[in-house]
Coordinates of C-alpha atoms in Angstrom, one line a residue:
Chain A
M573 CA 0.0 0.0 0.0
T574 CA 1.2 3.6 -0.7
I575 CA 2.0 6.1 2.1
D576 CA -1.3 8.0 1.3
G577 CA -3.2 4.7 1.5
W578 CA -1.8 3.8 4.9
I579 CA -2.5 7.3 6.2
L580 CA -6.1 7.0 5.0
F581 CA -6.3 3.6 6.6
W582 CA -5.1 4.9 10.0
K583 CA -7.4 7.9 9.8
I584 CA -10.4 5.6 9.4
T585 CA -9.1 3.3 12.2
F586 CA -8.7 6.2 14.5
G587 CA -12.3 7.4 13.7
V588 CA -13.8 4.0 14.3
A589 CA -11.9 3.4 17.6
L590 CA -12.6 6.8 19.0
T591 CA -16.3 6.7 18.1
A592 CA -16.7 3.2 19.6
Y593 CA -14.9 4.2 22.8
F594 CA -16.8 7.4 23.5
G595 CA -20.1 5.9 22.4
V596 CA -19.7 3.0 24.9
A597 CA -18.4 5.3 27.6
L598 CA -21.6 7.4 27.2
L599 CA -23.7 4.2 27.3
A600 CA -21.9 2.9 30.4
G601 CA -22.1 6.2 32.1
V602 CA -25.9 6.4 31.8
L603 CA -26.6 2.7 32.5
G604 CA -23.9 2.6 35.2
G605 CA -25.5 5.4 37.2
F606 CA -28.7 3.4 37.6
D607 CA -26.7 0.2 38.2
L608 CA -24.7 1.9 41.0
R609 CA -27.9 3.1 42.7
R610 CA -29.4 -0.5 42.7
L611 CA -26.1 -2.0 43.8
L612 CA -25.7 0.3 46.8
R613 CA -29.4 -0.3 47.8
G614 CA -28.8 -4.0 47.7
E615 CA -31.4 -4.4 44.9
T616 CA -29.3 -6.6 42.6
H617 CA -28.0 -10.2 42.9
A618 CA -26.5 -12.9 40.8
E619 CA -29.1 -14.2 38.4
D620 CA -27.7 -17.8 38.7
D621 CA -28.1 -18.0 42.4
E622 CA -31.2 -20.2 41.9
P623 CA -30.8 -23.9 42.5
V624 CA -30.0 -25.3 39.1
A625 CA -27.3 -27.8 38.1
Q626 CA -24.8 -26.5 35.4
A627 CA -21.3 -26.3 34.1
S628 CA -20.2 -29.5 32.6
D629 CA -18.4 -30.3 29.4
Chain B
V734 CA 8.1 23.6 31.9
T735 CA 4.6 22.3 32.8
N736 CA 1.2 23.8 32.8
F737 CA 0.4 21.9 36.1
G738 CA -0.7 24.5 38.7
W739 CA -2.3 24.6 42.1
I740 CA -5.8 24.1 40.7
D741 CA -4.6 20.9 39.2
W742 CA -3.1 19.8 42.5
A743 CA -6.5 20.5 44.2
I744 CA -8.4 18.4 41.6
V745 CA -6.0 15.5 42.1
A746 CA -6.2 15.8 45.9
L747 CA -10.0 15.9 45.8
Y748 CA -10.0 12.7 43.8
V749 CA -7.6 10.8 46.1
V750 CA -9.6 11.8 49.2
G751 CA -12.9 11.0 47.5
A752 CA -11.8 7.6 46.4
G753 CA -10.4 6.8 49.8
V754 CA -13.7 7.8 51.5
I755 CA -15.7 5.6 49.0
G756 CA -13.3 2.7 49.7
F757 CA -13.9 3.1 53.4
L758 CA -17.6 3.4 53.1
C759 CA -17.8 0.2 51.0
R760 CA -16.3 -1.9 53.8
K761 CA -19.9 -2.5 55.1
Y762 CA -20.7 -4.4 51.9
I763 CA -17.9 -7.0 52.4
H764 CA -19.3 -10.1 54.1
D765 CA -17.2 -12.9 52.6
M766 CA -14.5 -13.8 50.1
A767 CA -16.9 -13.5 47.1
D768 CA -17.8 -10.0 48.1
F769 CA -14.1 -9.2 48.5
V770 CA -13.0 -10.8 45.2
V771 CA -15.9 -10.7 42.8
A772 CA -18.3 -8.1 44.3
G773 CA -20.8 -10.8 45.2
R774 CA -21.5 -11.4 41.4
K775 CA -24.0 -8.5 41.4
L776 CA -22.7 -6.2 38.6
D777 CA -25.1 -5.2 35.8
T778 CA -24.3 -4.0 32.3
G779 CA -23.2 -0.4 32.9
M780 CA -21.1 -1.0 35.9
A781 CA -19.6 -4.2 34.4
I782 CA -18.5 -2.4 31.2
A783 CA -17.0 0.4 33.2
T784 CA -15.1 -2.0 35.6
L785 CA -14.0 -4.3 32.8
A786 CA -12.8 -1.5 30.6
S787 CA -11.1 0.5 33.4
T788 CA -9.3 -2.4 35.1
E789 CA -7.2 -3.0 32.0
T790 CA -6.8 0.7 31.1
G791 CA -4.4 2.1 33.7
L792 CA -1.9 4.9 33.8
V793 CA 0.7 2.3 33.0
T794 CA -1.3 1.2 29.9
V795 CA -1.3 4.8 28.7
M796 CA 2.4 5.1 29.3
Y797 CA 3.5 1.9 27.5
F798 CA 1.2 2.2 24.6
A799 CA 2.3 5.9 24.1
E800 CA 5.9 4.6 24.3
A801 CA 5.1 2.1 21.6
G802 CA 3.5 4.8 19.4
Y803 CA 6.5 7.0 19.9
T804 CA 9.1 4.3 19.4
I805 CA 7.6 2.2 16.6
G806 CA 5.5 4.8 14.7
M807 CA 1.9 4.7 13.4
A808 CA 1.9 1.0 12.7
A809 CA 1.9 0.3 16.4
C810 CA -1.8 1.1 16.3
V811 CA -2.4 -2.3 14.8
L812 CA -2.4 -3.6 18.5
G813 CA -5.7 -1.6 19.1
V814 CA -7.2 -3.2 16.0
I815 CA -6.3 -6.7 17.2
F816 CA -7.6 -6.1 20.7
M817 CA -11.0 -4.8 19.5
V818 CA -11.6 -7.5 16.9
V819 CA -10.6 -10.3 19.2
M820 CA -12.8 -9.1 22.1
V821 CA -15.8 -8.4 19.9
V822 CA -15.6 -11.8 18.2
I823 CA -15.2 -13.5 21.6
G824 CA -18.1 -11.6 23.0
L825 CA -20.4 -12.5 20.1
T826 CA -19.5 -16.2 20.1
G827 CA -19.2 -16.5 23.9
F828 CA -16.0 -18.5 23.4
I829 CA -14.5 -19.3 26.9
V830 CA -16.4 -16.3 28.5
K831 CA -19.8 -17.9 28.7
P832 CA -18.9 -21.4 30.0
L833 CA -16.3 -19.8 32.3
R834 CA -18.9 -17.6 33.9
E835 CA -21.2 -20.6 34.2
T836 CA -18.7 -22.4 36.3
R837 CA -19.0 -19.7 39.1
I838 CA -15.3 -19.9 39.9
M839 CA -13.4 -17.0 41.4
T840 CA -9.9 -17.8 40.1
I841 CA -8.7 -19.6 37.0
A842 CA -6.8 -22.1 39.1
E843 CA -10.1 -23.0 40.8
L844 CA -11.3 -24.2 37.4
Y845 CA -8.1 -26.3 37.2
E846 CA -9.1 -28.2 40.3
R847 CA -12.7 -28.8 39.3
R848 CA -11.5 -30.5 36.1
Y849 CA -8.0 -31.8 36.8
G850 CA -7.5 -32.1 40.6
R851 CA -5.8 -30.2 43.4
G852 CA -2.2 -30.6 42.2
V853 CA -2.9 -28.8 38.9
R854 CA -4.6 -26.0 40.9
V855 CA -1.6 -25.5 43.2
L856 CA 0.9 -25.6 40.3
G857 CA -1.3 -23.4 38.1
G858 CA -1.9 -21.0 41.0
A859 CA 1.8 -20.7 41.7
I860 CA 2.5 -19.9 38.0
I861 CA -0.3 -17.3 37.9
F862 CA 1.0 -15.6 41.0
L863 CA 4.6 -15.6 39.9
A864 CA 3.8 -14.4 36.4
G865 CA 1.3 -11.8 37.6
T866 CA 3.6 -10.3 40.2
L867 CA 6.5 -10.1 37.8
N868 CA 4.2 -8.5 35.3
M869 CA 3.3 -5.8 37.8
G870 CA 7.0 -5.1 38.5
P871 CA 7.4 -1.9 36.5
F872 CA 4.0 -0.5 37.2
L873 CA 4.9 1.7 40.2
R874 CA 8.0 3.2 38.6
V875 CA 6.2 4.0 35.3
G876 CA 3.3 5.6 37.2
A877 CA 5.8 7.7 39.2
Q878 CA 7.6 8.7 36.0
F879 CA 4.3 10.0 34.6
L880 CA 3.4 12.0 37.7
G881 CA 6.9 13.3 38.2
T882 CA 7.0 14.5 34.6
I883 CA 3.6 16.0 34.3
T884 CA 3.6 17.8 37.7
G885 CA 7.2 19.0 37.3
L886 CA 8.3 17.1 40.5
G887 CA 11.0 15.4 38.5
T888 CA 12.1 11.9 37.6
D889 CA 15.4 11.6 39.4
A890 CA 15.9 8.7 41.8
Q891 CA 15.0 10.6 44.9
S892 CA 11.8 12.1 43.4
L893 CA 10.7 8.7 42.1
L894 CA 11.2 7.1 45.5
I895 CA 9.0 9.7 47.2
I896 CA 6.3 9.6 44.5
M897 CA 6.3 5.8 44.4
S898 CA 6.1 5.5 48.2
A899 CA 3.1 8.0 48.3
L900 CA 1.3 6.2 45.4
L901 CA 1.8 2.8 47.0
L902 CA 0.5 4.0 50.4
V903 CA -2.7 5.4 48.9
V904 CA -3.3 2.2 46.8
L905 CA -2.6 -0.1 49.7
I906 CA -4.9 1.7 52.1
Y907 CA -7.7 1.8 49.5
T908 CA -7.4 -1.8 48.3
V909 CA -6.9 -3.4 51.7
L910 CA -9.9 -1.6 53.1
G911 CA -12.4 -2.1 50.3
G912 CA -11.8 -5.2 48.2
M913 CA -13.6 -5.7 44.8
F914 CA -16.8 -4.0 45.9
S915 CA -15.2 -0.6 46.4
V916 CA -13.0 -1.3 43.4
S917 CA -16.1 -1.8 41.2
V918 CA -17.7 1.4 42.5
T919 CA -14.6 3.6 42.0
D920 CA -13.9 1.9 38.6
F921 CA -17.2 3.4 37.4
F922 CA -16.1 6.9 38.3
Q923 CA -12.6 6.3 37.1
F924 CA -13.9 5.1 33.7
L925 CA -15.9 8.3 33.3
L926 CA -13.1 10.6 34.6
M927 CA -10.6 8.8 32.3
A928 CA -13.0 9.2 29.3
I929 CA -13.5 12.9 29.9
G930 CA -9.7 13.5 30.6
M931 CA -8.6 11.6 27.5
G932 CA -11.3 13.2 25.3
M933 CA -10.2 16.7 26.3
A934 CA -6.5 15.8 25.9
L935 CA -7.3 14.6 22.4
V936 CA -9.0 17.9 21.6
F937 CA -6.0 19.9 22.7
I938 CA -3.6 17.6 21.0
F939 CA -5.4 17.7 17.6
G940 CA -5.5 21.5 18.0
E941 CA -1.7 21.4 18.1
V942 CA -0.8 18.4 15.8
S943 CA -2.8 16.9 12.9
V944 CA -3.0 13.2 11.9
E945 CA -1.0 14.1 8.8
Q946 CA 1.7 15.7 10.9
M947 CA 1.9 12.6 13.1
A948 CA 2.2 10.4 9.9
N949 CA 4.8 12.6 8.5
A950 CA 6.8 12.5 11.7
S951 CA 6.5 8.8 11.8
V952 CA 7.8 8.5 8.2
A953 CA 10.6 11.1 8.8
L954 CA 11.9 9.7 12.1
R955 CA 11.0 6.0 12.0
G956 CA 11.0 5.4 8.2
E957 CA 8.3 4.6 5.6
S958 CA 7.9 1.1 7.0
S959 CA 6.6 2.6 10.3
L960 CA 3.2 3.0 8.7
S961 CA 2.8 -0.7 7.8
P962 CA 2.3 -3.2 10.6
F963 CA 3.7 -5.9 8.4
E964 CA 6.9 -4.1 7.6
A965 CA 7.7 -2.0 10.7
P966 CA 11.0 -3.2 12.2
K967 CA 9.6 -4.2 15.6
L968 CA 6.3 -5.6 14.2
G969 CA 5.7 -8.0 11.3
W970 CA 3.5 -11.1 10.8
K971 CA 5.2 -13.0 13.7
Y972 CA 4.5 -10.2 16.1
I973 CA 0.9 -9.8 14.9
L974 CA 0.2 -13.5 15.3
W975 CA 1.7 -13.5 18.8
M976 CA -0.4 -10.5 19.8
T977 CA -3.6 -12.2 18.4
V978 CA -3.1 -15.4 20.3
L979 CA -1.9 -13.6 23.4
W980 CA -5.0 -11.4 23.4
I981 CA -7.4 -14.3 23.0
A982 CA -5.9 -15.7 26.2
A983 CA -5.4 -12.4 28.0
C984 CA -8.8 -10.9 27.5
T985 CA -10.5 -14.1 28.8
L986 CA -8.0 -15.6 31.2
W987 CA -6.0 -12.8 32.7
Q988 CA -6.9 -13.1 36.4
T989 CA -8.0 -9.5 36.9
G990 CA -10.2 -9.6 33.8
T991 CA -11.6 -13.0 34.8
M992 CA -12.6 -11.6 38.2
R993 CA -14.6 -8.9 36.4
I994 CA -16.3 -11.5 34.2
M995 CA -17.2 -13.5 37.3
A996 CA -18.5 -10.4 39.0
I997 CA -21.2 -10.0 36.3
K998 CA -24.6 -11.2 37.4
S999 CA -25.2 -13.8 34.7
P1000 CA -23.4 -15.7 31.9
R1001 CA -25.8 -14.2 29.3
L1002 CA -24.9 -10.7 30.4
A1003 CA -21.2 -11.6 30.5
R1004 CA -21.2 -12.0 26.7
R1005 CA -23.0 -8.7 26.1
V1006 CA -20.6 -6.9 28.4
F1007 CA -17.6 -8.4 26.7
T1008 CA -18.8 -7.4 23.3
L1009 CA -19.5 -3.8 24.4
S1010 CA -16.3 -3.5 26.4
G1011 CA -14.4 -4.9 23.4
L1012 CA -15.4 -1.9 21.4
T1013 CA -13.5 0.3 23.9
F1014 CA -10.4 -1.8 23.8
G1015 CA -9.3 -0.5 20.3
A1016 CA -9.1 3.0 21.7
R1017 CA -7.5 1.7 24.9
A1018 CA -4.4 1.2 22.8
I1019 CA -5.0 3.7 20.0
I1020 CA -5.6 6.9 22.2
P1021 CA -2.3 6.5 24.1
M1022 CA -0.6 5.7 20.8
I1023 CA -2.0 8.9 19.3
F1024 CA -0.5 10.7 22.4
G1025 CA 2.9 9.0 21.6
L1026 CA 2.7 9.9 17.9
A1027 CA 1.7 13.5 18.8
A1028 CA 4.8 13.7 21.0
L1029 CA 6.9 12.4 18.1
A1030 CA 5.5 15.1 15.8
Y1031 CA 5.6 17.8 18.6
F1032 CA 9.3 17.2 19.4
Q1033 CA 10.3 16.9 15.7
G1034 CA 11.1 20.6 15.6
H1035 CA 12.1 20.9 19.2
S1036 CA 14.5 18.8 21.2
F1037 CA 13.6 16.0 23.5
E1038 CA 16.6 14.1 25.0
G1039 CA 14.9 12.0 27.8
E1040 CA 13.8 8.4 27.8
N1041 CA 11.2 7.5 25.1
I1042 CA 8.6 6.7 27.7
L1043 CA 8.8 10.3 29.1
A1044 CA 8.1 11.9 25.7
M1045 CA 4.3 11.6 26.0
P1046 CA 3.9 13.1 29.5
T1047 CA 6.4 15.9 28.7
M1048 CA 4.3 16.8 25.6
L1049 CA 1.0 16.7 27.6
A1050 CA 2.4 19.0 30.3
K1051 CA 3.1 21.6 27.6
V1052 CA 0.0 21.2 25.4
V1053 CA -2.9 20.6 27.8
P1054 CA -3.8 23.8 29.8
T1055 CA -4.2 24.1 33.5
F1056 CA -7.4 22.7 35.0
W1057 CA -7.7 20.2 32.1
L1058 CA -4.3 18.9 33.0
G1059 CA -5.5 18.4 36.6
L1060 CA -8.6 16.5 35.4
L1061 CA -6.5 14.4 33.1
T1062 CA -4.0 13.6 35.9
A1063 CA -6.8 12.8 38.3
G1064 CA -8.2 10.4 35.6
M1065 CA -4.8 8.9 35.1
L1066 CA -4.2 8.6 38.9
A1067 CA -7.7 7.0 39.2
A1068 CA -6.7 4.5 36.4
F1069 CA -3.4 3.8 38.2
M1070 CA -5.3 3.0 41.5
S1071 CA -7.9 0.9 39.7
T1072 CA -5.3 -1.2 37.9
H1073 CA -3.1 -1.6 41.0
D1074 CA -5.9 -2.6 43.4
S1075 CA -7.3 -5.0 40.8
Y1076 CA -4.0 -6.6 40.3
L1077 CA -3.2 -6.7 44.0
L1078 CA -6.5 -8.3 44.7
G1079 CA -6.2 -10.7 41.8
W1080 CA -2.7 -12.0 42.6
S1081 CA -3.3 -12.2 46.3
A1082 CA -6.6 -14.0 45.8
V1083 CA -4.8 -16.6 43.6
L1084 CA -2.0 -17.1 46.2
V1085 CA -4.4 -17.5 49.1
Q1086 CA -7.2 -19.4 47.4
D1087 CA -5.2 -21.6 45.0
V1088 CA -1.8 -22.2 46.6
I1089 CA -1.9 -21.7 50.4
S1090 CA -5.5 -22.7 51.3
P1091 CA -5.4 -26.1 49.4
L1092 CA -2.1 -27.0 51.1
V1093 CA -3.5 -26.4 54.6
P1094 CA -5.2 -29.5 56.0
G1095 CA -8.9 -28.6 56.3
G1096 CA -8.4 -25.4 54.3
L1097 CA -8.6 -21.9 55.7
S1098 CA -11.7 -20.1 56.9
A1099 CA -13.3 -17.3 54.8
K1100 CA -12.2 -14.8 57.4
T1101 CA -8.6 -16.0 57.5
R1102 CA -8.5 -15.9 53.7
V1103 CA -9.6 -12.3 53.5
W1104 CA -7.0 -11.3 56.1
L1105 CA -4.3 -13.4 54.5
S1106 CA -5.1 -11.7 51.2
R1107 CA -4.6 -8.3 52.8
V1108 CA -1.2 -9.4 54.1
V1109 CA -0.1 -10.7 50.7
I1110 CA -1.2 -7.4 49.1
V1111 CA 1.1 -5.5 51.4
I1112 CA 4.0 -7.9 50.6
I1113 CA 3.4 -7.5 46.8
G1114 CA 3.4 -3.7 47.4
A1115 CA 6.8 -3.9 49.0
F1116 CA 8.1 -5.9 46.0
L1117 CA 6.8 -3.3 43.6
L1118 CA 8.8 -0.6 45.4
V1119 CA 12.0 -2.6 45.4
F1120 CA 11.5 -3.6 41.7
G1121 CA 10.7 0.0 40.7
L1122 CA 13.9 1.3 42.4
W1123 CA 16.4 -1.4 41.4
H1124 CA 15.3 -2.9 38.0
E1125 CA 16.3 -1.1 34.8
M1126 CA 13.9 -1.9 32.0
K1127 CA 15.4 -3.1 28.8
G1128 CA 13.4 -2.7 25.6
E1129 CA 9.7 -1.5 25.5
V1130 CA 7.6 -2.0 28.6
W1131 CA 4.8 -3.5 26.6
T1132 CA 7.0 -6.3 25.3
Y1133 CA 8.1 -7.1 28.9
L1134 CA 4.4 -7.2 30.0
A1135 CA 3.5 -9.5 27.1
L1136 CA 6.4 -11.8 27.8
T1137 CA 5.6 -12.1 31.6
G1138 CA 1.9 -12.6 30.7
T1139 CA 2.8 -15.4 28.3
V1140 CA 4.4 -17.3 31.3
Y1141 CA 1.0 -18.0 32.5
L1142 CA -1.3 -17.4 29.6
S1143 CA 0.2 -20.0 27.2
G1144 CA -0.4 -22.9 29.6
A1145 CA -3.7 -21.4 30.9
L1146 CA -5.2 -21.2 27.3
A1147 CA -4.6 -24.9 26.6
V1148 CA -5.7 -26.0 30.1
V1149 CA -8.9 -23.9 30.2
V1150 CA -9.9 -24.8 26.6
G1151 CA -9.3 -28.4 27.6
A1152 CA -11.4 -28.0 30.7
L1153 CA -14.3 -26.3 29.0
Y1154 CA -14.4 -28.0 25.6
I1155 CA -12.4 -31.2 25.3
P1156 CA -13.9 -34.3 26.9
W1157 CA -10.6 -36.3 26.8
A1158 CA -8.4 -33.6 28.4
N1159 CA -6.8 -35.0 31.5
R1160 CA -4.6 -34.2 34.4
V1161 CA -1.3 -35.3 32.7
G1162 CA -2.1 -33.1 29.7
A1163 CA -2.8 -30.2 32.0
Y1164 CA 0.6 -30.6 33.8
C1165 CA 2.4 -30.9 30.5
A1166 CA 0.7 -27.7 29.1
L1167 CA 1.5 -25.6 32.2
I1168 CA 5.1 -26.7 32.4
L1169 CA 5.9 -26.6 28.6
G1170 CA 4.0 -23.2 28.3
M1171 CA 6.0 -21.4 31.0
A1172 CA 9.4 -22.7 30.0
P1173 CA 10.2 -20.6 26.9
P1174 CA 9.2 -17.2 28.3
F1175 CA 11.1 -18.1 31.5
V1176 CA 14.2 -18.7 29.5
S1177 CA 13.8 -15.3 27.8
L1178 CA 13.2 -13.6 31.2
G1179 CA 16.3 -15.3 32.5
H1180 CA 18.3 -13.7 29.7
R1181 CA 16.9 -10.3 30.5
F1182 CA 17.5 -10.4 34.2
I1183 CA 20.8 -12.3 34.3
K1184 CA 22.6 -11.5 31.0
G1185 CA 20.8 -8.2 30.2
Q1186 CA 20.0 -9.6 26.7
L1187 CA 16.7 -9.5 24.7
L1188 CA 15.7 -12.6 22.7
D1189 CA 13.2 -12.7 19.8
D1190 CA 10.2 -12.6 22.2
A1191 CA 7.5 -13.0 19.5
L1192 CA 9.1 -16.3 18.4
V1193 CA 9.7 -17.4 22.0
C1194 CA 6.1 -16.8 23.0
L1195 CA 4.6 -18.4 19.9
V1196 CA 6.7 -21.5 20.7
A1197 CA 5.3 -21.4 24.2
F1198 CA 1.7 -21.3 23.1
G1199 CA 2.4 -24.1 20.6
L1200 CA 4.2 -26.3 23.1
A1201 CA 1.4 -25.8 25.7
A1202 CA -1.2 -26.9 23.2
L1203 CA 1.0 -29.9 22.1
G1204 CA 1.5 -30.8 25.7
M1205 CA -2.2 -30.8 26.4
V1206 CA -3.0 -33.0 23.3
V1207 CA -0.1 -35.5 23.5
G1208 CA -0.1 -35.7 27.3
S1209 CA -3.8 -36.4 27.5
L1210 CA -4.1 -38.8 24.6
A1211 CA -1.0 -40.8 25.7
T1212 CA -2.3 -41.4 29.2
Q1213 CA -6.0 -42.0 28.8
G1214 CA -5.7 -45.5 30.3
V1215 CA -3.7 -44.6 33.4
C1216 CA -5.3 -41.2 34.0
P1217 CA -8.9 -41.3 32.7
P1218 CA -10.4 -37.8 32.1
V1219 CA -12.8 -36.5 34.7
A1220 CA -15.9 -34.3 33.8
L1221 CA -15.9 -30.7 35.1
A1222 CA -17.1 -30.8 38.7
R1223 CA -20.6 -29.4 39.1
I1224 CA -21.3 -26.8 41.6
H1225 CA -24.4 -27.6 43.7
Q1226 CA -26.5 -24.5 43.2
T1227 CA -28.4 -24.9 46.5
V1228 CA -25.4 -23.1 47.9
G1229 CA -25.8 -20.5 45.3
R1230 CA -22.2 -19.4 45.5
G1231 CA -18.7 -20.5 44.7
E1232 CA -15.8 -21.5 46.9
G1233 CA -15.0 -19.2 49.8
E1234 CA -18.5 -17.8 49.8
Q1235 CA -20.9 -18.0 52.7
P1236 CA -23.4 -20.8 52.2
R1237 CA -27.0 -19.8 52.0
T1238 CA -29.1 -22.9 52.1
G1239 CA -26.8 -26.0 52.1
Q1240 CA -23.4 -27.5 51.6
Q1241 CA -21.0 -26.6 48.8
G1242 CA -20.5 -29.3 46.2
D1243 CA -17.4 -31.4 46.6
N1244 CA -14.8 -31.7 43.9
Q1245 CA -14.5 -35.0 42.2

């Protein structure tokens, strides 16, 4: 690939990576706020605490 | 010259005090080892993404990836592409992650025992502890180098000793008091602070240096090949293959990440969290590398004579203005604390749960294990201080970390895949995989520490992964008669919790 081709490739890569990072950060920030409130109030628990057999190959 | 002023010090102090108060307050949520190590398996999507993403994105991460960008050039960013693709594919397929979460273990070595017996657990635990502690060796020094540079305190031996001691003290108090519950809570704030800090730093950096200028500096100072990951001198196909295999193992089986997976409230949610977190892992490498590339371009017309690893913080101290520099430093410090407490908790849990407790007749009580973990944490802290003061790093920090990681990950990948997916995998195969997997990177580490020489680590580590897989296959198939394979031990769910957790309604399932 030419130098210009590589520069374009890295520009697109930077764009995708930064968009994904800040997009997920925003999502985690909003959802995490609610999660934190439930966690501190003791309103959340492991979903597989119920008596079921599992985990074999 | 640095833009770091008294406002920045105030922001950093506010964060340190705030994090300490949160850690102290979270003590009331610690009832047993599971609360201490995997936050009682209560994390939902948002918290889990934040904690998974932030535990592996520390100040040290930013430093060594920036060093890679500065030293190698633009092609180093291929690491971010590998990390993101591998994690998203694993999240979508559930490979290792889903069955691993279903086992309800707390440490990887615990899985070894459920499938292969106690001896494999003790050996595996010892390897994990050794590799993990060695891996952490440079963390404290690198963190102190960042803070010393960005605040203007300096990076001479005396300044580093003072900064490292202060950092260690804060991290130890915070970790020993709170455990994983407080780590998860502060991880959330750290993730947000880090995202804001890095976002603003990018704004100021792009205001100073464009991507074209970074690429031009990369070509001018590191050669045309520094744009291509297949042709750059320190990269190439061998290195890319090593990083891909290493990351498949690391993102699923690195103890600190595994603890986060196990802290998620269900196996189904674990896959979703992994996919979404994976999207952030590209930038986890690429943002620091942009910082490193920006430093390369920024100092192209100026003069920078220091160590390569100091170029990025030196550039940030000049480019990012007061207040924003404080916010960025608080984010970095938060990341530093998050990584340290996760690693300290992870490695101490492995030593206590998987090596010491199984060797004590009748095992240790949950209370004793929590206290012993705290003692081990303090001992590891002392090791970090000694290592940081006395060990001079040869080559890039990232390569050292990948090498020490391979000591445990090469064997762990073969043994865990065998445990979860291969019915004929047996104890002999597991022993062979662990021993053959750790041997090549240990030889390379020996050359580093004793002779001061660097080997071809990509080749060494690919051989390690290959030998471990071969050991598992040949060792298992050759001994099926004398050592018949045993199915993965079931966990009786009436207890509802894993080893070391307080029983709720009955007895914990015995291992086979």
